[in-house]
PDB file of C-alpha atoms in Angstrom:
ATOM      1  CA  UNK A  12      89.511  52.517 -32.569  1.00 64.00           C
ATOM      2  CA  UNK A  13      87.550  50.885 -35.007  1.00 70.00           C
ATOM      3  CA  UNK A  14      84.406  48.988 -34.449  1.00 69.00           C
ATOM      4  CA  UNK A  15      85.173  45.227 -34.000  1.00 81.00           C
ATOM      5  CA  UNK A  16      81.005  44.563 -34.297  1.00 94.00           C
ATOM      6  CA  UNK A  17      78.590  45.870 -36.384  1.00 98.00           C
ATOM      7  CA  UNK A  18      74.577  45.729 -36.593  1.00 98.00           C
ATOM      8  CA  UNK A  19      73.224  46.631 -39.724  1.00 98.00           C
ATOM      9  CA  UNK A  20      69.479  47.178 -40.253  1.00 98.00           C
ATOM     10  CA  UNK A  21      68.339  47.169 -43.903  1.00 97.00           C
ATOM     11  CA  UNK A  22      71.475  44.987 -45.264  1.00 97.00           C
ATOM     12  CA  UNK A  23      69.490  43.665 -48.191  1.00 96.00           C
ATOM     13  CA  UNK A  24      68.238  47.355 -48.952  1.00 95.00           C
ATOM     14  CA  UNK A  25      69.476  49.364 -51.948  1.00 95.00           C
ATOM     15  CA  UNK A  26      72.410  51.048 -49.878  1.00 97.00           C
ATOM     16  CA  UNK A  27      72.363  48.571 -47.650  1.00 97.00           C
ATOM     17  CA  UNK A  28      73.243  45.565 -49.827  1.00 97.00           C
ATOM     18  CA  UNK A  29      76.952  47.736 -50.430  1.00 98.00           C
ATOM     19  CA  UNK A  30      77.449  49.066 -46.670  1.00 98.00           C
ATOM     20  CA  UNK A  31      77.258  44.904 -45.875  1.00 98.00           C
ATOM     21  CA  UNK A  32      79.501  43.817 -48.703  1.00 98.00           C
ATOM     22  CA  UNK A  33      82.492  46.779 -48.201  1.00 97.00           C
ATOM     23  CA  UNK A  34      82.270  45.872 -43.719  1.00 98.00           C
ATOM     24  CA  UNK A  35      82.325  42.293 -44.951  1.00 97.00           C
ATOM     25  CA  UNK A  36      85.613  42.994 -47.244  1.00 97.00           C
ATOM     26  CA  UNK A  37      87.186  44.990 -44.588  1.00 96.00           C
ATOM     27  CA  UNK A  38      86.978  42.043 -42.292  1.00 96.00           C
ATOM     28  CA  UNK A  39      84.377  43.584 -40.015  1.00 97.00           C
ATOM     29  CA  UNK A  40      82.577  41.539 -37.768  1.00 97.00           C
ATOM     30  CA  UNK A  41      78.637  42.192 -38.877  1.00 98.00           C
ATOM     31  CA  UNK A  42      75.375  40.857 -37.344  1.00 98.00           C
ATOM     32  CA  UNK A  43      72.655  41.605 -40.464  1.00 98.00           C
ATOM     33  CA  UNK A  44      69.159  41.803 -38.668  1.00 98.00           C
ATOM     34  CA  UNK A  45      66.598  40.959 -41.847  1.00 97.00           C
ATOM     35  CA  UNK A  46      63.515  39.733 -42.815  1.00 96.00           C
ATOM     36  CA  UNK A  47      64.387  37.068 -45.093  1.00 95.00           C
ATOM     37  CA  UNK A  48      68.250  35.647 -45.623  1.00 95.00           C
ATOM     38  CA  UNK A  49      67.322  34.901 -49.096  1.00 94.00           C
ATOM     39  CA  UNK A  50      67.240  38.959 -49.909  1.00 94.00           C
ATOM     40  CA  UNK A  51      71.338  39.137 -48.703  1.00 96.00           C
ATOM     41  CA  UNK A  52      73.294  39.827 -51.304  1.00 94.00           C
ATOM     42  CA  UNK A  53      75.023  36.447 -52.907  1.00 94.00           C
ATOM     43  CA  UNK A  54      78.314  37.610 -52.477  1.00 94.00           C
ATOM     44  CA  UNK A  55      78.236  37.828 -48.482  1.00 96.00           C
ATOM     45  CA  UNK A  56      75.894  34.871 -47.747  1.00 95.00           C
ATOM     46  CA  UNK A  57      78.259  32.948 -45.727  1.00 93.00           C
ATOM     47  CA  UNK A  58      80.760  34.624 -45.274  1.00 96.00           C
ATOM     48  CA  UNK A  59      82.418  33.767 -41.450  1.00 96.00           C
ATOM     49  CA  UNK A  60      82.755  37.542 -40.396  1.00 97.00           C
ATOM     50  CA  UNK A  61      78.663  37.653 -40.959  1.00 98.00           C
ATOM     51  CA  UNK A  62      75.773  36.615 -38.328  1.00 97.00           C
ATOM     52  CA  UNK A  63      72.133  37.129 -39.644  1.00 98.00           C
ATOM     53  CA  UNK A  64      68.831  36.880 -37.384  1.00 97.00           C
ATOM     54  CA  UNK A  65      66.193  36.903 -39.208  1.00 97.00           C
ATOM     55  CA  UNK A  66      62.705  38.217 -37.992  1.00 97.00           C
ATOM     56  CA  UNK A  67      60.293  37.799 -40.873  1.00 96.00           C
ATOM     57  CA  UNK A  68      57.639  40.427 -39.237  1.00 95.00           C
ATOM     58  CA  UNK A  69      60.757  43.329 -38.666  1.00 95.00           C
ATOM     59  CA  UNK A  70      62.937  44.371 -36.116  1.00 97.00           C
ATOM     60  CA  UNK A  71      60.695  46.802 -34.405  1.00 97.00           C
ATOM     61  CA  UNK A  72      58.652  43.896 -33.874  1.00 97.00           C
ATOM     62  CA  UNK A  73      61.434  42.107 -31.256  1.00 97.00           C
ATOM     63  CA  UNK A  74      60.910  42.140 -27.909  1.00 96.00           C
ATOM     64  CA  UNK A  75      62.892  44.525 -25.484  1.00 96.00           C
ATOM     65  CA  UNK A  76      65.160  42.003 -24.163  1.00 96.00           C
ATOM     66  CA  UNK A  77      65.681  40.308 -27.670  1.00 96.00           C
ATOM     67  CA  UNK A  78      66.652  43.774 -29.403  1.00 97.00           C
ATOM     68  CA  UNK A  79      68.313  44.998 -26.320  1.00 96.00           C
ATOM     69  CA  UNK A  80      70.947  42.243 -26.804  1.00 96.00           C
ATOM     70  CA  UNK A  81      71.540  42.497 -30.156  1.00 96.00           C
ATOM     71  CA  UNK A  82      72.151  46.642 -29.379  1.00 96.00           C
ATOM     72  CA  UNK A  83      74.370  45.526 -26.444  1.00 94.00           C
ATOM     73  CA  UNK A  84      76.757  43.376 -28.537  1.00 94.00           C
ATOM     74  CA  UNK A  85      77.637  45.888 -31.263  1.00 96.00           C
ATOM     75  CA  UNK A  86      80.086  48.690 -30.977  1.00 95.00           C
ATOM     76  CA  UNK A  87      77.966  50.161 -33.998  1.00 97.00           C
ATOM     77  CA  UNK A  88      74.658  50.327 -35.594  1.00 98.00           C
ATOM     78  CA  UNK A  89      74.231  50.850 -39.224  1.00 98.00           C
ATOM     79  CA  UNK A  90      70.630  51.875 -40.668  1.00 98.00           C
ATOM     80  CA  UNK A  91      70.026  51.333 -43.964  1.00 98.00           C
ATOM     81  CA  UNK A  92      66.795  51.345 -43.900  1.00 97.00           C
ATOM     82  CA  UNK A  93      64.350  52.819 -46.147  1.00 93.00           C
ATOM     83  CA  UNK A  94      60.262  52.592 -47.095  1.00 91.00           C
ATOM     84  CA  UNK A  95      59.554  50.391 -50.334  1.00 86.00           C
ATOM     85  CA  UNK A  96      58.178  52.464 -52.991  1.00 82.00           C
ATOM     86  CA  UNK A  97      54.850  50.574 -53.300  1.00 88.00           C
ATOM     87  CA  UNK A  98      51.521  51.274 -51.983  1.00 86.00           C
ATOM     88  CA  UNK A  99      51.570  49.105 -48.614  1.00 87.00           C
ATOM     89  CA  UNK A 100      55.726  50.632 -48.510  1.00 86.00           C
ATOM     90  CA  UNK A 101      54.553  53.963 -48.521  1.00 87.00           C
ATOM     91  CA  UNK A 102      51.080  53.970 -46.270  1.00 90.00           C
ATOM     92  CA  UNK A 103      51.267  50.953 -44.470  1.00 91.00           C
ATOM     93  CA  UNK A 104      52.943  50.494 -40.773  1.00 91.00           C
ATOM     94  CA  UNK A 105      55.807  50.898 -39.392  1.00 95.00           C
ATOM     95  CA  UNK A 106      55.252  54.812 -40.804  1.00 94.00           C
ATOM     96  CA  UNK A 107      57.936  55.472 -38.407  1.00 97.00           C
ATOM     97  CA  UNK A 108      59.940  52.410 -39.017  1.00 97.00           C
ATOM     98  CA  UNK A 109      63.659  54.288 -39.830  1.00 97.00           C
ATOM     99  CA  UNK A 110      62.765  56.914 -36.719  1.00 97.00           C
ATOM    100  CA  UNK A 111      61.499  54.563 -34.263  1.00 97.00           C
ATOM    101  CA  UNK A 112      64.333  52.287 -34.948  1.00 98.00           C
ATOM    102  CA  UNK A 113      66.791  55.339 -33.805  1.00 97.00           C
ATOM    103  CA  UNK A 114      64.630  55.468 -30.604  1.00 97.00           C
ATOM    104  CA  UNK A 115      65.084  51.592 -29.423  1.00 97.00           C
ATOM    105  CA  UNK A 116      68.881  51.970 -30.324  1.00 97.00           C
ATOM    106  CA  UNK A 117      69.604  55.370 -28.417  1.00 96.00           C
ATOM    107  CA  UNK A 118      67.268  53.634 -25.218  1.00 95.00           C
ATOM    108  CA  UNK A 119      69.362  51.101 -24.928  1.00 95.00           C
ATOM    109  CA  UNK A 120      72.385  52.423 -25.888  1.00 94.00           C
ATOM    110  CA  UNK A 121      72.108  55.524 -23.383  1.00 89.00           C
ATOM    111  CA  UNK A 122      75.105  55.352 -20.704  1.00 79.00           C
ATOM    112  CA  UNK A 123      77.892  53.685 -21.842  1.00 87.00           C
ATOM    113  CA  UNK A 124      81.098  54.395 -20.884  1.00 84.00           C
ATOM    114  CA  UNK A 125      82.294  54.490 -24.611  1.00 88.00           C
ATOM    115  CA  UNK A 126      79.622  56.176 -26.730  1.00 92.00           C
ATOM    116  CA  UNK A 127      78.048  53.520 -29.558  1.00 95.00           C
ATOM    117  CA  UNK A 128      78.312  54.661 -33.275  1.00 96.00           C
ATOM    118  CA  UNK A 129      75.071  55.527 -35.523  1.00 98.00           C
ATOM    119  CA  UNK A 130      74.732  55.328 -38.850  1.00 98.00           C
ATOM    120  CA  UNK A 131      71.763  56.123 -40.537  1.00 98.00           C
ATOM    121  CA  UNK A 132      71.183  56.813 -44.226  1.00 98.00           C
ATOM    122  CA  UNK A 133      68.954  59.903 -44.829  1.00 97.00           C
ATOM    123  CA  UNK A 134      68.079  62.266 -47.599  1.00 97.00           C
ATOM    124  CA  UNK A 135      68.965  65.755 -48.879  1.00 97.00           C
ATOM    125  CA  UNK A 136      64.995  66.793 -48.652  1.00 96.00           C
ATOM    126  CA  UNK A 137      65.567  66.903 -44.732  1.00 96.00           C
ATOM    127  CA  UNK A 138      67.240  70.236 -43.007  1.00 96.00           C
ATOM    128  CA  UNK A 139      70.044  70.195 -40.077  1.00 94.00           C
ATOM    129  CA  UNK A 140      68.630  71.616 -36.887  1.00 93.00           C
ATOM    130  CA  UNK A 141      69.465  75.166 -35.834  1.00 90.00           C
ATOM    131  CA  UNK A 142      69.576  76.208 -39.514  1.00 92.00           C
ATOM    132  CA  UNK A 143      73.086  75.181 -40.549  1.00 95.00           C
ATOM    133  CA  UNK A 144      72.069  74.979 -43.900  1.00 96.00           C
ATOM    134  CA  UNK A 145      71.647  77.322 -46.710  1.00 95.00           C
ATOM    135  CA  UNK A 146      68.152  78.546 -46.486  1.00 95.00           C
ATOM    136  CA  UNK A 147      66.091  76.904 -49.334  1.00 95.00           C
ATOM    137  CA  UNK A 148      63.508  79.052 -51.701  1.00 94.00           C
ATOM    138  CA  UNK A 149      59.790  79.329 -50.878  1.00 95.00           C
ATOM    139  CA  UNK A 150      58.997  76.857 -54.165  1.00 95.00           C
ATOM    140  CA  UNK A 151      61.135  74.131 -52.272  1.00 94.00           C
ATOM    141  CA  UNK A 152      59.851  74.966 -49.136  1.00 94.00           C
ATOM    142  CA  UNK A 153      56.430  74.319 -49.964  1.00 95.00           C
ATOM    143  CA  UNK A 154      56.764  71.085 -51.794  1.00 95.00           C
ATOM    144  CA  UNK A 155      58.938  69.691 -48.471  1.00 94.00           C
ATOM    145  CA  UNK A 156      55.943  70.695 -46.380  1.00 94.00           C
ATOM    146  CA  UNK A 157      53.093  69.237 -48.767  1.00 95.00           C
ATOM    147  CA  UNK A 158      55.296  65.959 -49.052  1.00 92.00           C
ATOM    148  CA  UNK A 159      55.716  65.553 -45.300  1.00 93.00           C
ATOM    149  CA  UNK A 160      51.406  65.730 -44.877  1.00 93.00           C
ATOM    150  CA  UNK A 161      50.973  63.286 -47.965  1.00 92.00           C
ATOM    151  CA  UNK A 162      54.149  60.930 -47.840  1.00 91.00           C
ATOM    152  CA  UNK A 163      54.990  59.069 -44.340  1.00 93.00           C
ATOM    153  CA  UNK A 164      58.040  58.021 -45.525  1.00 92.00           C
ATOM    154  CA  UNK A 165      59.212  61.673 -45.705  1.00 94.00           C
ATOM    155  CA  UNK A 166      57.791  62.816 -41.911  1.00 96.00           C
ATOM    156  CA  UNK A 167      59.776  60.150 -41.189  1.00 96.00           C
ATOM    157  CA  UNK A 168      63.102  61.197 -42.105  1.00 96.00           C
ATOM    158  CA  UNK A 169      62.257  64.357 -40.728  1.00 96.00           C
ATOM    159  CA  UNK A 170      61.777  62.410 -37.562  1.00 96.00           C
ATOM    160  CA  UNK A 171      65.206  60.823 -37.492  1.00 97.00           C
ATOM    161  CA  UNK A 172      66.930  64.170 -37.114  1.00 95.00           C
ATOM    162  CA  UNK A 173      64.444  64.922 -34.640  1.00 95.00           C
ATOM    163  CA  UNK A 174      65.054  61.703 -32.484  1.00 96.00           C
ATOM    164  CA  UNK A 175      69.260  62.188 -33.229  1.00 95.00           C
ATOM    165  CA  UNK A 176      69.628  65.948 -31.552  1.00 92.00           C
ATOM    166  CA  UNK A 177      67.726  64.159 -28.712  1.00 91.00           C
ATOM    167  CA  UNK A 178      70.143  61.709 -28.759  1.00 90.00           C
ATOM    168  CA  UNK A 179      73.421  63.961 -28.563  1.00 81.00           C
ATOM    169  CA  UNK A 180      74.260  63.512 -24.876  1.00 82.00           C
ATOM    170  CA  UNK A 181      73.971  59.583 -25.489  1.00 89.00           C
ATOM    171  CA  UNK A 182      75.320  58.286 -28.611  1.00 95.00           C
ATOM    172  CA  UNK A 183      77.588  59.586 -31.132  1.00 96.00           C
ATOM    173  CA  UNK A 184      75.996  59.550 -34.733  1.00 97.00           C
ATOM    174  CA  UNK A 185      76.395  60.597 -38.731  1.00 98.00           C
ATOM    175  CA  UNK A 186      72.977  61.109 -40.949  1.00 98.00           C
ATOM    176  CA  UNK A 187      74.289  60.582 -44.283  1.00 98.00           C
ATOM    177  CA  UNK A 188      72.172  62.579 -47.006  1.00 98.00           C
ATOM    178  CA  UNK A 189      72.430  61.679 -50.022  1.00 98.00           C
ATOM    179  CA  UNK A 190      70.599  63.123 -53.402  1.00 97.00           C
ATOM    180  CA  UNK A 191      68.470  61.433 -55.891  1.00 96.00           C
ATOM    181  CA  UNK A 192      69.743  57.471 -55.835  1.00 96.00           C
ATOM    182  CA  UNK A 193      70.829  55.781 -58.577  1.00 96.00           C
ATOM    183  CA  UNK A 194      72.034  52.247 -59.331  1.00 96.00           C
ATOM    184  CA  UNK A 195      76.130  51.399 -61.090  1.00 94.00           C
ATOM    185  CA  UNK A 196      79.593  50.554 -59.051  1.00 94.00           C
ATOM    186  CA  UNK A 197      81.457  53.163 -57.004  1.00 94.00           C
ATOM    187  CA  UNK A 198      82.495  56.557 -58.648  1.00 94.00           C
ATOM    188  CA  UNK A 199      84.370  59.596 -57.174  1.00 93.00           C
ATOM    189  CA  UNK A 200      81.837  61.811 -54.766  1.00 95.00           C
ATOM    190  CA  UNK A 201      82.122  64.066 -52.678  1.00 95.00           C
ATOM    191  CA  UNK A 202      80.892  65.196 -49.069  1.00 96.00           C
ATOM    192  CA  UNK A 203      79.853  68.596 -47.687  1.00 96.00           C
ATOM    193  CA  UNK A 204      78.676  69.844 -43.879  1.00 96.00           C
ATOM    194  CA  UNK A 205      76.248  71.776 -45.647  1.00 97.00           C
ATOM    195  CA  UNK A 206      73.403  71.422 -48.332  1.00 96.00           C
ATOM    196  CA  UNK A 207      75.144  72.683 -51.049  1.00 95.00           C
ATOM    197  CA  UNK A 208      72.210  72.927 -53.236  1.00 92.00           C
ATOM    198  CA  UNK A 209      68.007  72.054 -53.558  1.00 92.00           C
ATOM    199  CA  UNK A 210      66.228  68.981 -54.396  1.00 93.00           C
ATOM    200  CA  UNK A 211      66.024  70.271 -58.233  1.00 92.00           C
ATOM    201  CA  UNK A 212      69.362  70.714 -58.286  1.00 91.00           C
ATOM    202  CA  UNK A 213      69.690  67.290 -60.362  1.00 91.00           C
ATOM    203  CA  UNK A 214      72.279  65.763 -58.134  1.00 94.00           C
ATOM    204  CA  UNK A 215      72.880  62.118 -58.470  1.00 96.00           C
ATOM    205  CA  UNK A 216      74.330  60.041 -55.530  1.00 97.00           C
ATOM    206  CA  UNK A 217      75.151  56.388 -56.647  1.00 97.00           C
ATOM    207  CA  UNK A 218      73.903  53.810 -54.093  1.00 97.00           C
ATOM    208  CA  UNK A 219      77.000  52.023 -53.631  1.00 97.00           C
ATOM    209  CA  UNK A 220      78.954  55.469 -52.741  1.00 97.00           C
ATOM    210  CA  UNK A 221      76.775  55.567 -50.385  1.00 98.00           C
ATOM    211  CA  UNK A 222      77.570  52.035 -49.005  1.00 98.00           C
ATOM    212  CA  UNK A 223      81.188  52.535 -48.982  1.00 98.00           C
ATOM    213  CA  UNK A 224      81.025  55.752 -47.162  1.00 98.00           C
ATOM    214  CA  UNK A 225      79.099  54.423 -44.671  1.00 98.00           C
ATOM    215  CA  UNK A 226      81.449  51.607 -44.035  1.00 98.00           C
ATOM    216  CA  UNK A 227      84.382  54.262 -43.966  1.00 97.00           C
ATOM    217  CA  UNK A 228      82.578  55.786 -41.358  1.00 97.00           C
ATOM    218  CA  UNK A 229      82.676  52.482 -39.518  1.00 97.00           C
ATOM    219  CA  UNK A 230      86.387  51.880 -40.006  1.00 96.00           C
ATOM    220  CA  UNK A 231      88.405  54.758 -40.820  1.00 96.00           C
ATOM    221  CA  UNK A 232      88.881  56.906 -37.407  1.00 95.00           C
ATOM    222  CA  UNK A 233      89.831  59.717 -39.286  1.00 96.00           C
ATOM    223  CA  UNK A 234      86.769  60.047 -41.337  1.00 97.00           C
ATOM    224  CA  UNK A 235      84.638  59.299 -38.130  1.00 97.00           C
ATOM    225  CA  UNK A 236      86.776  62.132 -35.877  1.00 97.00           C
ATOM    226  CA  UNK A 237      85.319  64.493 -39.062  1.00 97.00           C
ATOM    227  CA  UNK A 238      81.979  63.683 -39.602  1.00 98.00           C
ATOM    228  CA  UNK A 239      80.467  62.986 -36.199  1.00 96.00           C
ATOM    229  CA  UNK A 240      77.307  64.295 -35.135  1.00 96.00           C
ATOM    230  CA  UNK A 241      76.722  65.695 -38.495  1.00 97.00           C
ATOM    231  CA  UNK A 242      74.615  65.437 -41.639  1.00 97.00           C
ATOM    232  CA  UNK A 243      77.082  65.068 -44.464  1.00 98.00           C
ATOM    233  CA  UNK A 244      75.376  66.101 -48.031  1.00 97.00           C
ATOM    234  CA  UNK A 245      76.789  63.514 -50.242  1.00 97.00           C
ATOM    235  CA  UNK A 246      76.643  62.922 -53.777  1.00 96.00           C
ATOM    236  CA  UNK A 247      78.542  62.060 -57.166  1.00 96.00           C
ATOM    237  CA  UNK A 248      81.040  63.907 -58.394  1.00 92.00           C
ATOM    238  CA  UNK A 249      81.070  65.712 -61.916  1.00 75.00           C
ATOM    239  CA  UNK A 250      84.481  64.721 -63.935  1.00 63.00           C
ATOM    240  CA  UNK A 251      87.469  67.200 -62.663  1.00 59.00           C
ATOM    241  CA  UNK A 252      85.223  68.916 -60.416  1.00 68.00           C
ATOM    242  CA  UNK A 253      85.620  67.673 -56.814  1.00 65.00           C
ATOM    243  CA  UNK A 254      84.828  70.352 -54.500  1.00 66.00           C
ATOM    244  CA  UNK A 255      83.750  69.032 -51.171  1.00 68.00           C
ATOM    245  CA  UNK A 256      85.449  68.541 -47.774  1.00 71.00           C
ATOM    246  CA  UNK A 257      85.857  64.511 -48.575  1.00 77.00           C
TER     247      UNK A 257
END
């Protein structure tokens, strides 16, 4: 069954600002957890299916019992969150921000009779555990490793997967990867189990794909039943050429 409440971190994000708008058009109730209303997209500010709490200093910066009831009343989480590509964005705190919010959500989440749904948005530079991908070339490898030391925002996508296998027995979840984001309306893509190429590969992944998978994830219970507890690689489809398993 479909979620009947969603919390979405990082609605006025990129990705985010489309995962809101298509759980908004489907009639999904959302509660969008921001840091200033102003930043929602125009088209859902007041809509009646939408709640927003706004904490100007971030989520991670509730309380237990404040973000423990906000986890409580959803039957799903959607992260959208990401680092902004500035100085402070990329070096300043929370460096863990996107993994630290999967921590709070699988704590309080943990033991429920029906599992909650987790969403997170993550990137096609990050591996599946247990080496379910293709194994990527020593070039590739080595710029992964050197970004993870220099860019925080990268160790912490890493860290998501890490704090999701943790999670397994707890939650159910989908990392969605996408490749290099770009702006423009919805377009045919396609979804894979597997990397099915590298980070120069020149895939493009429009944001708002993105968005509306993630909010078929939500609603659809046969795209959920598929893609649960796994890292979909996700990205725009060349004309005539749709290869992947959605």
């Amino acid at each position: 069954m479909a979620p009947t409440r969603v919390l979405i971190f990082g609605a006025t994000g990129g990705c985010g600002k489309h995962a809101l708008s298509n759980l908004l058009d489907r009639g999904v109730q959302c509660v969008a957890v921001v840091r200033s209303e102003d930043r929602l997209p125009a088209g859902c500010k007041g809509k009646s299916n939408l709640d927003v709490v706004v904490v100007p200093e971030g989520h991670l910066s509730m309380d237990d019992g404040a973000f423990s009831a906000l986890i409580d009343g959803a039957d799903a989480v959607v992260s959208v969150l990401g680092h902004n590509i500035t100085f402070k964005g990329l070096y300043g705190p929370p460096k863990r921000l996107c993994a630290d919010t999967v921590s709070r959500v699988v704590a309080v989440a943990s033991g429920r009779a029906t599992p909650l749904k987790l969403i997170v948005v993550s990137t096609e530079g990050v591996d599946q555990p247990l080496g379910k991908d293709p194994p990527r070339g020593c070039g590739e490898r080595a710029l992964l490793s050197t970004l993870k030391c220099l860019l925080p925002p990268h160790a912490d996508n890493m860290a998501v997967i890490d704090e999701l296998e943790k999670a397994h027995s707890k939650i159910e979840f989908c990392a969605v990867r996408p490749a290099d984001l770009v702006d423009g309306g919805e377009c045919t893509y396609e979804c894979h189990s597997t990397l099915q190429g590298s980070i120069f590969s020149g895939f493009k992944t429009h944001r708002a794909n993105v968005g509306a998978f993630m909010a078929d994830l939500v609603t659809d219970d046969a795209v959920w039943a598929k893609w649960k507890n796994s890292y979909p690689h996700c990205y725009d489809t060349p004309a005539g050429d749709k290869k992947g398993d959605y």
